[in-house]
Coordinates of C-alpha atoms and ligand atoms in Angstrom, one line a residue:
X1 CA 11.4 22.0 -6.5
X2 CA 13.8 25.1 -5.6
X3 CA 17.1 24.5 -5.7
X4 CA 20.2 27.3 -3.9
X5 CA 23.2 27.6 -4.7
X6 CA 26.0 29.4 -3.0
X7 CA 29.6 29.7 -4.3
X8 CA 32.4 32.0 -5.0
X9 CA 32.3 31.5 -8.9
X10 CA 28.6 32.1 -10.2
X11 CA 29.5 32.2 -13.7
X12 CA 31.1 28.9 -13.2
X13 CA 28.0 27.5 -12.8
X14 CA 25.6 29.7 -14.8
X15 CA 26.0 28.5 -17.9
X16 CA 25.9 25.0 -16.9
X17 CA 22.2 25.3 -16.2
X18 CA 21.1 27.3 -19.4
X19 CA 20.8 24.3 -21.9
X20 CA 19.1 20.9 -22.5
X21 CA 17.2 19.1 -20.0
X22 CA 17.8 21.5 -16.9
X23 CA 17.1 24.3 -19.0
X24 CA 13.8 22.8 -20.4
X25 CA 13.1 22.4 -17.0
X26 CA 13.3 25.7 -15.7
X27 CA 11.2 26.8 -18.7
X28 CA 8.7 24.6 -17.5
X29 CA 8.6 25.9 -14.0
X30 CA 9.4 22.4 -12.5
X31 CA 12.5 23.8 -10.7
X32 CA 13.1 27.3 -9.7
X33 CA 17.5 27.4 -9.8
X34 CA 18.9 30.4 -8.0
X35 CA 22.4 30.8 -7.8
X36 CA 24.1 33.1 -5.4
X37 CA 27.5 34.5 -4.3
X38 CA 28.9 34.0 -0.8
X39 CA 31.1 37.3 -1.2
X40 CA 27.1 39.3 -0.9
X41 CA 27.3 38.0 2.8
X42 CA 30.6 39.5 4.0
X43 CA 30.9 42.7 5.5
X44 CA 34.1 44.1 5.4
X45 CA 35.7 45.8 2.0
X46 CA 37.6 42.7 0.5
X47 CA 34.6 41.0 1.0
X48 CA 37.0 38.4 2.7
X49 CA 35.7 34.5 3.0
X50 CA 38.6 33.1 3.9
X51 CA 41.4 33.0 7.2
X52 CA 44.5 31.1 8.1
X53 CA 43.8 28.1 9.8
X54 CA 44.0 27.9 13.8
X55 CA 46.8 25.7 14.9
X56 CA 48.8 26.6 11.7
X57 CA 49.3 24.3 8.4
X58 CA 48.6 25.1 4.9
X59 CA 46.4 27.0 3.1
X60 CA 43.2 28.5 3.9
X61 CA 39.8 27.8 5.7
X62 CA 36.6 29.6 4.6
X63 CA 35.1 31.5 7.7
X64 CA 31.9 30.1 9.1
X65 CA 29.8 34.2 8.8
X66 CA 29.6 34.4 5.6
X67 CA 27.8 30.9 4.7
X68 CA 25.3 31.1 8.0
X69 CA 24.6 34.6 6.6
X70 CA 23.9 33.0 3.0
X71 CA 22.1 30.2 4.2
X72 CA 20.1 32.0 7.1
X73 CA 19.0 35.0 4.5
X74 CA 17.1 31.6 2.3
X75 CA 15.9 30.3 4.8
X76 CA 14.2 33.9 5.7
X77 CA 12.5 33.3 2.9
X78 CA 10.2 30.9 4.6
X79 CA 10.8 27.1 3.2
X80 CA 13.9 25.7 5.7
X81 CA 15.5 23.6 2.6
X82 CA 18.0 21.1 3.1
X83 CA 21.6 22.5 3.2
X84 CA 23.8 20.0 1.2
X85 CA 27.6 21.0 1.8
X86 CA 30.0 19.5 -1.3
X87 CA 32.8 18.4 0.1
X88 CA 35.2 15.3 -0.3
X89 CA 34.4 14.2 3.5
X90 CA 30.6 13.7 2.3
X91 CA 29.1 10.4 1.9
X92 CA 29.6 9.4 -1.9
X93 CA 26.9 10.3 -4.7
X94 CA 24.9 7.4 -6.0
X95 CA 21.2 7.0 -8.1
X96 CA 20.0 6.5 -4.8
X97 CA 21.2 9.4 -2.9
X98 CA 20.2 11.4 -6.1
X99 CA 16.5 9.8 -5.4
X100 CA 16.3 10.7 -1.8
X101 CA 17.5 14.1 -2.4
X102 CA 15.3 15.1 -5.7
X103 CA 12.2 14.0 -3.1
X104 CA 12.9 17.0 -1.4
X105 CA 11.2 20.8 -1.5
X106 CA 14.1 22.6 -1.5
X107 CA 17.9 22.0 -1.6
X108 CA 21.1 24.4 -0.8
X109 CA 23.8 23.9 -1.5
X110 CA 27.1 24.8 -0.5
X111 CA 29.9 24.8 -2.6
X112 CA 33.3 24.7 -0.3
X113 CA 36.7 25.9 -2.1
X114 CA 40.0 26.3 -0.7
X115 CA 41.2 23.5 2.5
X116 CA 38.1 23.0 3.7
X117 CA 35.3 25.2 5.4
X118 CA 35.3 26.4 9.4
X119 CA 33.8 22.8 11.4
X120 CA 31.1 25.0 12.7
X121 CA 29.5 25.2 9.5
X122 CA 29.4 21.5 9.1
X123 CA 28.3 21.2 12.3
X124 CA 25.7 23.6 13.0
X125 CA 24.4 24.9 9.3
X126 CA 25.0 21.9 6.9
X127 CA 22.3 19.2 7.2
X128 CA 24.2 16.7 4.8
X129 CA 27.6 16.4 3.4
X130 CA 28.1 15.1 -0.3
X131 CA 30.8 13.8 -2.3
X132 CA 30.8 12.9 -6.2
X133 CA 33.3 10.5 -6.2
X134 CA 37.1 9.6 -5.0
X135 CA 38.9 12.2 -7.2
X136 CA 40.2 15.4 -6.2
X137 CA 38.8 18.9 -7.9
X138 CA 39.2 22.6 -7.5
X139 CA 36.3 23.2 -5.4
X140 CA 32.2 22.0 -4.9
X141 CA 31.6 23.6 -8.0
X142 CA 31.9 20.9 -10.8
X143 CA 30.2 18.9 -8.2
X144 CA 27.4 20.8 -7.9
X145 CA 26.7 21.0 -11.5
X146 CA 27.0 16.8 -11.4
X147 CA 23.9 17.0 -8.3
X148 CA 21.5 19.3 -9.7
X149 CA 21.4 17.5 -13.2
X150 CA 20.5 13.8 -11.9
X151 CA 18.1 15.6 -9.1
X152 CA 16.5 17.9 -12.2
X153 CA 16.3 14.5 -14.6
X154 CA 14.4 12.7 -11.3
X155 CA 11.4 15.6 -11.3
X156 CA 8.2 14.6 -12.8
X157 CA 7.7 15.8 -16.1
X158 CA 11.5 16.7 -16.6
X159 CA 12.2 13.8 -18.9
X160 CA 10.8 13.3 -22.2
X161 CA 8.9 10.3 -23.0
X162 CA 12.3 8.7 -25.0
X163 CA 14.4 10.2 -22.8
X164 CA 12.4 8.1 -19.6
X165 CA 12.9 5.0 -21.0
X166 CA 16.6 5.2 -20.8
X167 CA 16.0 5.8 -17.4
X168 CA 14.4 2.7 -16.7
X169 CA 16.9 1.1 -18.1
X170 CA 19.4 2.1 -15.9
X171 CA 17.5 1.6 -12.8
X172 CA 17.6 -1.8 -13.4
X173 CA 21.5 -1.2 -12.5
X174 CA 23.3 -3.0 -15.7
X175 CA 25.1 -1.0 -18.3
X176 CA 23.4 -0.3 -21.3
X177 CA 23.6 -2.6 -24.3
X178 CA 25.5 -1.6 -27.6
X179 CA 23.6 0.3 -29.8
X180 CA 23.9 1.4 -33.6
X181 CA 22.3 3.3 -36.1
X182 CA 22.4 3.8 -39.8
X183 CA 24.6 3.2 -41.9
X184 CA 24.4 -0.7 -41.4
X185 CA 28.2 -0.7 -42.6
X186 CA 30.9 1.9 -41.9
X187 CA 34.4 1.2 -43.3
X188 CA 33.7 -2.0 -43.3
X189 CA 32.3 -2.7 -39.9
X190 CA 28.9 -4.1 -39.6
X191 CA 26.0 -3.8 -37.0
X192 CA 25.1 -6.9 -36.2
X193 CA 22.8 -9.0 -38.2
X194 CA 20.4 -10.1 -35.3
X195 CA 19.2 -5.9 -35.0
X196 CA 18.9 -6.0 -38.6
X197 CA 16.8 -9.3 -38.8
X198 CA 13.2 -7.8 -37.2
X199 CA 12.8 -11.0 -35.0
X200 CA 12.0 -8.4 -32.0
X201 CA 12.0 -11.3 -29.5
X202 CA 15.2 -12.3 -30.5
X203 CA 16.6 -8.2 -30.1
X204 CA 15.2 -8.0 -26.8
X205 CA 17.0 -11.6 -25.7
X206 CA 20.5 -10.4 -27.3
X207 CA 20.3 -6.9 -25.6
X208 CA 19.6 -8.3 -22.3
X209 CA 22.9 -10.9 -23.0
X210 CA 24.8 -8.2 -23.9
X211 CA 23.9 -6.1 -21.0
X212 CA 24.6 -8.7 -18.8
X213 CA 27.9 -9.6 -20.2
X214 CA 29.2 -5.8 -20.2
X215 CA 27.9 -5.2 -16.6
X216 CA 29.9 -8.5 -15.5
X217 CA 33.0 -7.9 -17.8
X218 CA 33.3 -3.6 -16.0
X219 CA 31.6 -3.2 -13.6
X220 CA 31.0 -6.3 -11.5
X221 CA 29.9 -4.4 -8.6
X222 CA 27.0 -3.4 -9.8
X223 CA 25.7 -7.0 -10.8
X224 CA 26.3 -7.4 -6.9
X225 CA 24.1 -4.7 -5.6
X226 CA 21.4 -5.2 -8.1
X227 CA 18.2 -7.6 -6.6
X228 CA 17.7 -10.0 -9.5
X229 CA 19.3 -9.9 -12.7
X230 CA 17.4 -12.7 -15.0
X231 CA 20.3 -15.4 -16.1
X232 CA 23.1 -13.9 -13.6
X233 CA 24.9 -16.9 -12.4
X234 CA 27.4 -14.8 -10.0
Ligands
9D3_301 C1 44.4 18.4 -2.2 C2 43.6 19.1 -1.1 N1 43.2 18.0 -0.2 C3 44.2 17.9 0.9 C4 43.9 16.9 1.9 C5 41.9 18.3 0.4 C6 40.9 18.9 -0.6 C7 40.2 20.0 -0.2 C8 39.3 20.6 -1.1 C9 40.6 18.3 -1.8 C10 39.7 18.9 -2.6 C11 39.0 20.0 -2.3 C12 38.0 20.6 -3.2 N2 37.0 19.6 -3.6 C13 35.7 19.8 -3.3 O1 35.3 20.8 -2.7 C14 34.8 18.7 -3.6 C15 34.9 17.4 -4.1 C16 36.1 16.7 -4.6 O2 37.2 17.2 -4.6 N3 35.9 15.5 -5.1 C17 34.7 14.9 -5.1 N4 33.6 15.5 -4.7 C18 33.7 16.7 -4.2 S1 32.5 17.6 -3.6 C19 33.4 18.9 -3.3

């Protein structure tokens, strides 16, 4: 998979990219990350990518030349891509949004900072618009970083063979169940006997419990949405 993305702040997400999983990834060759600055698209000295807004009001509006510029020059490259803008209009980031997106070739993806982009770019560039969630941050930056690791985790051979497992688990859409490790007392407080006892049918019942009971005591929405949870009385 090939992944764009275009921002003001590079080095903002640079780094992100260069460890762990993603990293590992890259390595691999199982996702080509290129990350590129909007300011190489303008044309004039400031390398400007940002106006008033028509019709007055505060703050300013990124100009619509500078991101067809960006996203036209990729797509010159031959594969089209999908061009994801980050913004906090866009439809709210979930496992299976990250699924239908890491089944694509290529992504770019816009990062938006300042009010808001020029509607023409929304309208006749972007192909999607994406949120992360109902909070408010500095820009698409952070969010970008949040979309490229779940899509990078979802390519084949990105996980390792512990690391899929967990993944499973969470597919199933309940919280994970508690989990300890040596020592089997710390200050006092003990991991409970039942892990401890090596009755492996009896670990894999209690795990389940607990998974339900967490699931239903935080987030109840997600016992909702999931198709069958085994013992969920709703
Ligand atoms: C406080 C400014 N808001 C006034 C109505 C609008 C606003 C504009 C731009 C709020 C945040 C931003 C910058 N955020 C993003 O570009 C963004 C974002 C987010 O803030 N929350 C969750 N997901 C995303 S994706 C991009």
């Amino acid at each position: 998979m090939r992944i764009d993305v275009v921002t003001i702040f590079p080095p903002l997400l640079a780094g992100a990219f260069e460890h762990s999983i993603i990293k590992r990834a890259r390595d691999r060759g199982i996702v080509d990350i290129q990350i590129h600055d909007l300011r190489d698209h303008t044309d004039d000295r400031h390398r400007t990518v940002d106006d008033y807004p028509y019709g007055g009001g505060a703050g300013m509006v990124m100009k619509p030349e500078p991101w067809f510029r960006a996203v036209e020059s990729l797509r010159d490259q031959g594969n089209p891509g999908r061009a994801i803008l980050l913004t906090p209009q866009g439809k709210r980031l979930d496992q299976s949004l990250v699924q239908r997106l890491a089944s694509e070739d290529r992504l770019i993806i816009l990062c938006g900072r300042y009010e808001g982009v020029d509607e023409r770019v929304r309208e006749h560039l972007v192909d999607e618009e994406v949120s992360i969630g109902d909070y408010v941050l500095s820009g698409g930056e952070p969010a970008a970083v949040v979309l490229v690791d779940a899509v990078v985790r979802l390519q084949p051979g990105a996980l390792g063979s512990a690391e899929s497992t967990v993944e499973e688990s969470f597919a199933d859409g309940l919280l994970e169940y508690p989990q300890y490790t040596r020592p089997p007392e710390f200050r006092g407080w003990r991991v409970p006997d039942i892990l401890l006892s090596g009755d492996h049918g009896a670990v894999e019942r209690w795990r389940r419990e607990q998974q339900i009971e967490r699931t239903r005591q935080r987030r109840p929405d997600l016992l909702d949405e999931s198709d069958d949870v085994s013992g969920a009385t709703t």
